[in-house]
Amino acid sequence: MKKLSACTTILVGKKATIDGSTMIARNDDTYSPITPQKFIIQKAEKNNKGRIIKSYLNNFQMELPENAQRVPAVPNVDYKKLGYYDESGINECNVAMSCTESTYGNERTLAFDPLVVDGLDEDCMQTVVLPYIKSARNGVEYLGELITKYGSAAGNSVLFGDKDEVWYMEIVTGHHWVAQRIPDDCYAIAANRVSIENVDFTNADYFMWSDGIREFVDAHHLNPDHHGWNFRHIFGTYTEQDRHYNTSRVWYGQKYFNPDIEQDPQDGDLPFIRKANKLITQEDIEFVLGSHYQNTPYDPFGHGTDEEKHMYRPIGLNRTQNAHILQIRNDVDADKAGIMWLCIGGPTFTPFIPFFANMSDTDASFNNTSLTYNQNDAWWYYKSLASLVESHYPQFVQLNIKYLEELNRYYRGRIEEIIANSEGLAGTKLTEYLTSENQKTVKHTKKLSDELFGKMFTESIKMSKLTFSMDKNL
């Protein structure tokens, strides 16, 4: 069973990004550093009645609708033991969903609406929602109806995005939730605790909520504030774990986007939504998702004291099984607008590879992952690369930075090249073209990664401690 999930989320509105796209992003962190995943395509369904999904984590099951859109997914390989966890994808309507970030309600609220043991859990959540929704707002509504019907087995936060709107939904008890739209000119960061603050129940354009939530709070005297209705204050936690494990991640992300604002990394009331000092790029999000408190005393690779270097949990971890940025562009045709930037090895040291979401298949190295080590599998290959960089961080970090910079340069040009060369293609022909081009991108990434491996192995040989200085003539 997947336990102690500890993900970090970033959401960015379309007027806050450099190119007018929306972006939702997340690190999928798990309890174990070894939880192999694969990248596959869930096929479309037409008039296929009677399909049943059953959870491997509890006794939840439900009948799926007869029609489903095609969606990419990043599920666990060992799904019978760990659950499905399709994790992230962009459907045929260009709706992005990332599922889920574990979020914890407090004991006061859970006393009156406990989690439902056999309710809808995070392992099935994306599978029962993303293939059936038409917009980000519709995603919140659709999932909300399922929570009303089945209840929730865990506290979870869910990300939705389309070309116009970005939504963040927090499910905190068995049946209650609130969702907030991120303003177009803002970004938001969340890290495993209730993040949404003051809820405006008069503004349905920016807030949605479960039926009866206000009456529930009033009936059980759950609002601790003299004035207002602060979702975080009512349903959230303020624990020692929050201060050292959660809030510091929000602090560092906001420090990156707003370096002029002084804040305390242990402040339990850091704002959820901010306006960045500059327009945000996909590379900015990559950096934050892979960050480890660089340029602060808290960097495990830095120069702080031993206590400082281990004071706060970094954003990028070896337990990150995949990281993703789901981007919906507004400056290209809809059938080329969805790009899934997928990092399958760990966001600190390995690349976010861009995949056009309009695809029918993924490369064999991504979709046939083994449970045990196999360097032909992308998941194991990029995990190995990250491990090698970290093992000799001072010697290899600059090589790694140059490698990632070169790939991002290549990806930028590559995306525009593919879009330009696909002019005039539509329907199945366009899908097959984009599928083929995705796999060429994978091949080039592997080529540059092999070169980095070669350089690092060569340098590693020179660093052996089994050596001895002597006269070269002996």
Coordinates of C-alpha atoms in Angstrom, one line a residue:
M1 CA 0.0 0.0 0.0
K2 CA 1.2 3.5 -0.9
K3 CA 1.7 5.3 2.4
L4 CA 3.1 8.6 3.7
S5 CA 2.9 10.2 0.2
A6 CA 4.6 13.6 0.4
C7 CA 4.2 15.5 -2.8
T8 CA 4.8 19.1 -3.7
T9 CA 2.4 21.0 -6.0
I10 CA 2.8 24.1 -8.2
L11 CA 0.0 25.7 -10.1
V12 CA 0.3 28.7 -12.5
G13 CA -2.3 30.8 -14.2
K14 CA -2.1 31.7 -17.9
K15 CA -1.2 35.4 -17.3
A16 CA 1.5 34.4 -14.9
T17 CA 3.5 32.3 -17.4
I18 CA 5.9 33.6 -20.1
D19 CA 3.9 32.1 -23.0
G20 CA 0.3 32.4 -21.8
S21 CA -0.1 28.7 -21.1
T22 CA -1.5 27.2 -18.0
M23 CA 0.7 24.8 -16.0
I24 CA 0.0 22.4 -13.2
A25 CA 2.9 20.4 -11.7
R26 CA 3.7 18.0 -9.0
N27 CA 6.3 15.7 -7.6
D28 CA 5.0 12.2 -7.0
D29 CA 6.8 11.2 -3.8
T30 CA 6.3 7.9 -2.1
Y31 CA 7.3 6.1 1.1
S32 CA 9.9 3.9 -0.7
P33 CA 12.6 5.1 -3.0
I34 CA 12.0 2.1 -5.2
T35 CA 8.5 2.1 -6.6
P36 CA 8.8 1.5 -10.3
Q37 CA 6.4 3.3 -12.6
K38 CA 5.6 3.1 -16.3
F39 CA 4.2 5.6 -18.8
I40 CA 1.3 4.3 -20.8
I41 CA -1.7 5.3 -22.8
Q42 CA -5.2 4.3 -21.5
K43 CA -7.2 3.7 -24.7
A44 CA -10.5 5.4 -25.5
E45 CA -13.7 3.5 -24.9
K46 CA -16.9 3.7 -27.0
N47 CA -20.2 2.2 -26.0
N48 CA -18.4 -0.3 -23.7
K49 CA -20.8 -0.9 -20.9
G50 CA -20.2 -2.9 -17.7
R51 CA -16.6 -2.0 -17.0
I52 CA -15.8 -2.2 -13.3
I53 CA -12.9 -0.7 -11.5
K54 CA -11.8 -2.2 -8.2
S55 CA -9.3 -0.7 -5.8
Y56 CA -6.4 -2.8 -4.5
L57 CA -6.1 -0.7 -1.4
N58 CA -9.6 -1.2 0.0
N59 CA -13.0 -2.6 -1.1
F60 CA -14.0 0.3 -3.3
Q61 CA -15.5 -0.4 -6.7
M62 CA -17.7 1.3 -9.2
E63 CA -19.0 0.9 -12.7
L64 CA -17.3 3.2 -15.2
P65 CA -19.1 5.1 -17.9
E66 CA -19.4 3.4 -21.3
N67 CA -17.5 6.2 -23.1
A68 CA -14.0 7.3 -22.1
Q69 CA -11.4 9.6 -23.6
R70 CA -7.9 8.4 -24.4
V71 CA -5.5 9.6 -21.6
P72 CA -1.8 9.2 -20.8
A73 CA -1.1 7.7 -17.3
V74 CA 1.9 7.0 -15.1
P75 CA 0.8 4.1 -13.0
N76 CA 2.7 1.8 -10.6
V77 CA 4.1 -1.4 -12.1
D78 CA 3.2 -3.4 -9.0
Y79 CA -0.4 -2.2 -9.0
K80 CA -1.9 -5.2 -7.2
K81 CA 0.3 -4.5 -4.2
L82 CA 0.5 -0.7 -4.4
G83 CA -2.7 0.4 -6.2
Y84 CA -3.1 1.8 -9.7
Y85 CA -2.1 5.5 -9.2
D86 CA -2.4 6.7 -12.8
E87 CA -1.0 10.0 -11.3
S88 CA -1.2 12.5 -14.2
G89 CA -2.4 13.0 -17.7
I90 CA -4.0 15.3 -20.3
N91 CA -7.2 14.0 -21.9
E92 CA -8.5 14.6 -25.5
C93 CA -10.3 17.7 -24.4
N94 CA -7.0 19.2 -23.2
V95 CA -7.9 18.9 -19.6
A96 CA -5.0 18.2 -17.3
M97 CA -5.3 16.4 -14.0
S98 CA -2.6 15.5 -11.4
C99 CA -3.7 13.1 -8.7
T100 CA -3.0 13.4 -5.8
E101 CA -1.2 15.3 -3.1
S102 CA -1.8 13.8 0.4
T103 CA -3.5 16.4 2.6
Y104 CA -4.4 16.0 6.2
G105 CA -7.4 17.3 8.1
N106 CA -7.3 17.8 11.8
E107 CA -8.8 15.6 14.4
R108 CA -11.6 18.1 15.3
T109 CA -13.2 17.9 11.9
L110 CA -12.5 14.2 11.3
A111 CA -14.3 13.4 14.6
F112 CA -17.6 14.4 12.9
D113 CA -16.9 13.3 9.3
P114 CA -14.3 10.5 9.4
L115 CA -12.7 9.2 6.3
V116 CA -14.6 6.4 4.6
V117 CA -12.6 3.1 4.9
D118 CA -13.9 1.8 1.6
G119 CA -14.5 5.1 -0.1
L120 CA -12.8 6.5 -3.3
D121 CA -9.1 6.5 -2.6
E122 CA -6.2 8.2 -4.5
D123 CA -5.2 5.0 -6.3
C124 CA -8.4 5.1 -8.4
M125 CA -9.2 8.8 -8.4
Q126 CA -7.6 9.8 -11.7
T127 CA -8.8 6.7 -13.5
V128 CA -12.5 7.4 -12.6
V129 CA -12.3 11.2 -13.4
L130 CA -9.9 12.3 -16.2
P131 CA -11.3 10.3 -19.1
Y132 CA -14.8 11.7 -18.5
I133 CA -14.4 15.5 -18.0
K134 CA -14.6 18.4 -20.4
S135 CA -12.9 21.2 -18.4
A136 CA -11.0 21.9 -15.3
R137 CA -14.1 23.2 -13.5
N138 CA -16.0 20.2 -14.7
G139 CA -13.3 18.0 -13.1
V140 CA -13.9 19.6 -9.7
E141 CA -17.7 19.1 -10.1
Y142 CA -17.3 15.5 -11.3
L143 CA -15.0 14.5 -8.5
G144 CA -17.1 16.3 -6.0
E145 CA -20.1 14.2 -7.0
L146 CA -18.1 11.0 -6.6
I147 CA -17.0 12.1 -3.1
T148 CA -20.7 12.7 -2.2
K149 CA -21.7 9.3 -3.4
Y150 CA -18.8 7.1 -2.2
G151 CA -17.0 9.2 0.4
S152 CA -13.2 9.7 0.5
A153 CA -10.8 7.1 2.0
A154 CA -8.0 9.6 2.5
G155 CA -7.3 13.3 2.6
N156 CA -6.2 14.4 -0.8
S157 CA -5.6 17.4 -3.0
V158 CA -6.2 17.3 -6.7
L159 CA -5.0 19.6 -9.5
F160 CA -7.0 20.5 -12.6
G161 CA -6.1 22.7 -15.6
D162 CA -7.3 23.6 -19.0
K163 CA -6.4 26.4 -21.4
D164 CA -8.2 29.0 -19.4
E165 CA -8.4 27.9 -15.8
V166 CA -6.4 26.2 -13.1
W167 CA -8.1 24.7 -10.0
Y168 CA -6.9 23.2 -6.7
M169 CA -9.3 20.9 -4.8
E170 CA -8.7 19.9 -1.2
I171 CA -10.6 16.8 0.1
V172 CA -10.1 16.9 3.9
T173 CA -12.7 14.7 5.5
G174 CA -14.9 11.8 4.4
H175 CA -17.2 14.0 2.5
H176 CA -16.1 17.7 2.7
W177 CA -13.9 19.6 0.3
V178 CA -13.2 23.1 -1.1
A179 CA -11.7 24.0 -4.4
Q180 CA -10.2 27.3 -5.5
R181 CA -9.4 28.7 -8.9
I182 CA -5.9 30.1 -9.1
P183 CA -6.2 33.7 -10.5
D184 CA -4.8 34.0 -14.0
D185 CA -1.9 36.3 -12.9
C186 CA -0.9 34.2 -9.9
Y187 CA 0.9 31.0 -8.8
A188 CA 0.3 28.7 -5.9
I189 CA 2.5 26.2 -4.0
A190 CA 1.2 23.4 -1.8
A191 CA 3.0 20.8 0.3
N192 CA 0.9 18.2 2.1
R193 CA -1.2 20.4 4.3
V194 CA -4.4 22.3 3.9
S195 CA -3.5 25.4 1.8
I196 CA -6.7 27.2 0.8
E197 CA -7.4 30.1 3.1
N198 CA -10.4 32.5 3.1
V199 CA -13.3 31.1 1.2
D200 CA -15.8 33.6 -0.5
F201 CA -19.1 31.8 -0.7
T202 CA -20.5 34.6 -2.8
N203 CA -17.9 34.1 -5.6
A204 CA -18.7 30.9 -7.5
D205 CA -16.3 31.9 -10.3
Y206 CA -13.4 31.2 -8.0
F207 CA -14.6 28.8 -5.3
M208 CA -16.5 25.5 -5.2
W209 CA -17.3 23.5 -2.1
S210 CA -19.1 20.4 -0.8
D211 CA -22.8 20.5 0.0
G212 CA -23.5 21.5 3.6
I213 CA -19.9 22.4 4.5
R214 CA -20.9 25.7 6.2
E215 CA -23.7 24.0 8.1
F216 CA -21.3 21.2 9.1
V217 CA -18.8 23.7 10.5
D218 CA -21.4 25.7 12.4
A219 CA -23.2 22.6 13.9
H220 CA -20.0 21.3 15.4
H221 CA -18.4 24.6 16.4
L222 CA -15.3 24.1 14.2
N223 CA -14.4 27.7 13.2
P224 CA -11.7 29.1 15.6
D225 CA -11.7 32.6 14.1
H226 CA -13.7 35.6 15.4
H227 CA -14.3 36.7 11.8
G228 CA -14.2 35.1 8.3
W229 CA -14.2 31.5 7.1
N230 CA -10.6 30.3 6.7
F231 CA -10.5 26.7 5.3
R232 CA -7.0 26.2 6.5
H233 CA -7.8 27.3 10.1
I234 CA -10.9 25.2 10.3
F235 CA -9.8 22.0 8.7
G236 CA -6.0 22.2 8.6
T237 CA -3.1 21.1 10.9
Y238 CA -0.3 23.1 12.6
T239 CA 2.1 20.4 13.8
E240 CA 5.8 20.0 14.3
Q241 CA 5.8 17.9 11.2
D242 CA 4.2 20.7 9.2
R243 CA 6.9 23.1 10.4
H244 CA 9.9 20.9 9.4
Y245 CA 8.4 18.7 6.6
N246 CA 5.8 20.9 4.8
T247 CA 5.8 24.6 5.3
S248 CA 9.5 24.9 4.5
R249 CA 8.9 23.7 1.0
V250 CA 6.3 26.4 0.4
W251 CA 8.7 28.9 1.9
Y252 CA 11.5 27.9 -0.5
G253 CA 9.3 27.9 -3.6
Q254 CA 7.9 31.4 -2.7
K255 CA 11.5 32.6 -2.0
Y256 CA 12.4 31.6 -5.5
F257 CA 9.5 33.3 -7.2
N258 CA 9.4 36.3 -4.8
P259 CA 13.0 36.7 -3.5
D260 CA 12.2 40.2 -2.2
I261 CA 9.7 38.9 0.4
E262 CA 11.2 37.9 3.8
Q263 CA 9.4 34.9 5.4
D264 CA 9.9 32.3 8.1
P265 CA 10.3 28.7 6.8
Q266 CA 8.2 27.5 9.8
D267 CA 5.4 30.0 9.4
G268 CA 2.2 27.9 9.3
D269 CA 0.2 30.7 7.6
L270 CA 2.3 31.4 4.5
P271 CA -0.1 32.7 1.8
F272 CA -1.4 30.0 -0.6
I273 CA -1.5 32.3 -3.7
R274 CA 1.0 34.9 -4.8
K275 CA 2.0 37.0 -7.8
A276 CA 5.6 36.2 -8.9
N277 CA 8.2 38.9 -9.5
K278 CA 8.5 37.8 -13.2
L279 CA 6.7 35.7 -15.7
I280 CA 7.1 32.0 -14.9
T281 CA 8.7 29.5 -17.3
Q282 CA 8.6 25.7 -17.4
E283 CA 12.3 25.8 -16.4
D284 CA 11.5 27.7 -13.3
I285 CA 9.0 25.0 -12.2
E286 CA 11.6 22.3 -13.0
F287 CA 14.1 24.0 -10.7
V288 CA 11.7 24.4 -7.8
L289 CA 10.5 20.8 -8.1
G290 CA 14.1 19.6 -8.0
S291 CA 15.3 22.0 -5.4
H292 CA 17.0 21.3 -2.1
Y293 CA 17.3 24.8 -0.5
Q294 CA 20.2 25.9 -2.7
N295 CA 21.9 29.1 -1.5
T296 CA 20.5 28.7 2.1
P297 CA 22.1 27.0 5.1
Y298 CA 19.5 24.2 4.8
D299 CA 21.0 22.7 1.6
P300 CA 22.1 19.1 2.3
F301 CA 24.9 19.6 -0.2
G302 CA 25.7 23.1 1.1
H303 CA 27.9 24.7 3.8
G304 CA 25.5 25.0 6.8
T305 CA 26.0 23.1 10.0
D306 CA 25.0 19.5 10.2
E307 CA 21.9 20.5 12.1
E308 CA 20.9 23.1 9.5
K309 CA 21.4 20.8 6.6
H310 CA 19.0 18.3 8.1
M311 CA 16.5 20.7 9.5
Y312 CA 14.0 20.7 6.6
R313 CA 12.7 18.2 4.1
P314 CA 13.8 19.2 0.6
I315 CA 11.4 19.5 -2.3
G316 CA 13.4 17.1 -4.6
L317 CA 13.9 13.7 -3.1
N318 CA 15.2 10.3 -4.1
R319 CA 11.7 9.1 -3.2
T320 CA 10.2 11.2 -6.1
Q321 CA 9.0 8.5 -8.5
N322 CA 8.1 10.9 -11.2
A323 CA 7.7 14.6 -11.5
H324 CA 5.5 16.3 -14.2
I325 CA 4.4 19.6 -15.6
L326 CA 1.1 19.5 -17.5
Q327 CA 1.0 22.4 -19.9
I328 CA -1.9 23.6 -22.0
R329 CA -0.8 26.2 -24.6
N330 CA -3.0 29.0 -25.9
D331 CA -0.9 29.9 -28.9
V332 CA -1.3 26.7 -31.0
D333 CA -4.1 24.6 -32.4
A334 CA -6.0 22.6 -29.7
D335 CA -4.8 19.2 -31.1
K336 CA -1.1 20.3 -30.4
A337 CA -1.7 22.3 -27.2
G338 CA -1.3 19.7 -24.5
I339 CA 2.3 18.9 -23.5
M340 CA 3.2 16.6 -20.7
W341 CA 6.7 17.3 -19.3
L342 CA 7.6 14.0 -17.6
C343 CA 10.6 13.4 -15.4
I344 CA 10.8 9.7 -14.6
G345 CA 14.0 9.6 -12.6
G346 CA 13.9 12.4 -10.1
P347 CA 13.6 16.2 -10.8
T348 CA 16.9 17.2 -9.2
F349 CA 19.2 15.5 -11.7
T350 CA 17.2 14.2 -14.6
P351 CA 15.3 15.9 -17.4
F352 CA 11.6 16.8 -17.9
I353 CA 11.0 15.3 -21.3
P354 CA 8.2 16.9 -23.4
F355 CA 5.5 14.6 -24.8
F356 CA 2.7 15.9 -26.9
A357 CA -0.4 14.5 -25.1
N358 CA -2.1 13.8 -28.5
M359 CA -0.3 10.4 -28.8
S360 CA -1.4 6.8 -29.3
D361 CA 1.6 5.1 -27.6
T362 CA 4.8 5.7 -25.6
D363 CA 8.3 4.5 -26.2
A364 CA 8.9 0.8 -25.2
S365 CA 11.5 1.9 -22.6
F366 CA 8.8 3.8 -20.8
N367 CA 5.8 1.5 -21.0
N368 CA 7.3 -1.9 -20.1
T369 CA 9.0 -1.2 -16.8
S370 CA 10.4 -4.2 -14.8
L371 CA 9.9 -4.6 -11.1
T372 CA 13.7 -5.3 -10.7
Y373 CA 16.6 -3.4 -12.1
N374 CA 16.8 -3.2 -15.9
Q375 CA 18.8 -0.4 -17.4
N376 CA 16.7 -0.7 -20.6
D377 CA 13.8 0.7 -18.7
A378 CA 13.5 4.5 -18.6
W379 CA 12.5 4.5 -14.9
W380 CA 15.5 2.5 -13.8
Y381 CA 17.9 4.2 -16.3
Y382 CA 17.2 7.7 -15.1
K383 CA 17.1 6.7 -11.4
S384 CA 20.6 5.3 -12.0
L385 CA 21.7 8.5 -13.6
A386 CA 20.4 10.5 -10.6
S387 CA 22.1 8.2 -8.1
L388 CA 25.5 8.5 -9.9
V389 CA 25.4 12.3 -9.9
E390 CA 24.5 12.4 -6.2
S391 CA 27.2 9.9 -5.3
H392 CA 29.9 12.4 -6.4
Y393 CA 27.9 15.7 -6.2
P394 CA 30.8 18.1 -6.0
Q395 CA 32.5 16.5 -9.0
F396 CA 29.5 15.9 -11.2
V397 CA 27.0 18.7 -10.4
Q398 CA 28.3 21.0 -13.1
L399 CA 28.4 18.3 -15.7
N400 CA 24.8 17.6 -14.8
I401 CA 23.7 21.2 -15.0
K402 CA 25.2 21.6 -18.4
Y403 CA 23.5 18.4 -19.6
L404 CA 20.1 19.6 -18.3
E405 CA 20.6 23.1 -19.9
E406 CA 21.5 21.5 -23.2
L407 CA 18.4 19.3 -23.1
N408 CA 16.1 22.2 -22.3
R409 CA 17.6 24.2 -25.2
Y410 CA 16.9 21.2 -27.5
Y411 CA 13.4 20.7 -26.1
R412 CA 12.4 24.3 -26.8
G413 CA 13.5 24.1 -30.4
R414 CA 12.2 20.6 -30.8
I415 CA 8.6 21.5 -29.8
E416 CA 8.4 24.4 -32.3
E417 CA 9.9 22.2 -35.0
I418 CA 7.3 19.5 -34.5
I419 CA 4.5 22.0 -34.5
A420 CA 5.8 23.6 -37.7
N421 CA 6.3 20.3 -39.5
S422 CA 2.8 19.0 -38.5
E423 CA 1.1 21.8 -40.5
G424 CA -1.8 20.4 -42.5
L425 CA -2.0 17.1 -40.5
A426 CA -5.2 16.3 -38.5
G427 CA -7.0 13.5 -36.8
T428 CA -5.3 10.1 -36.8
K429 CA -2.5 11.2 -39.0
L430 CA -1.5 14.0 -36.6
T431 CA -1.8 11.7 -33.6
E432 CA 0.6 9.2 -35.2
Y433 CA 3.0 11.9 -36.3
L434 CA 3.2 13.3 -32.8
T435 CA 3.6 9.8 -31.4
S436 CA 6.5 9.2 -33.7
E437 CA 8.1 12.5 -32.9
N438 CA 7.7 12.0 -29.1
Q439 CA 9.7 8.8 -29.5
K440 CA 12.4 10.6 -31.4
T441 CA 12.7 13.1 -28.6
V442 CA 13.1 10.2 -26.2
K443 CA 15.9 8.7 -28.4
H444 CA 17.8 12.0 -28.5
T445 CA 17.5 12.4 -24.7
K446 CA 18.8 8.9 -24.2
K447 CA 21.8 9.7 -26.5
L448 CA 22.8 12.8 -24.5
S449 CA 22.2 10.8 -21.2
D450 CA 24.5 8.0 -22.4
E451 CA 27.2 10.6 -23.0
L452 CA 26.8 12.0 -19.5
F453 CA 27.0 8.5 -18.1
G454 CA 30.2 8.0 -20.0
K455 CA 31.8 11.2 -18.7
M456 CA 30.8 10.4 -15.1
F457 CA 32.0 6.8 -15.2
T458 CA 35.3 8.0 -16.7
E459 CA 35.8 10.5 -13.9
S460 CA 34.8 7.9 -11.3
I461 CA 37.6 5.6 -12.4
K462 CA 40.1 8.4 -11.7
M463 CA 38.6 9.0 -8.2
S464 CA 39.4 5.5 -6.9
K465 CA 41.0 5.4 -3.5
L466 CA 42.8 2.2 -4.5
T467 CA 45.7 4.0 -5.8
F468 CA 49.3 4.8 -4.8
S469 CA 51.7 7.6 -5.9
M470 CA 55.0 6.3 -7.2
D471 CA 57.7 7.1 -9.7
K472 CA 56.2 6.7 -13.2
N473 CA 59.3 4.9 -14.4
L474 CA 58.7 2.0 -11.9

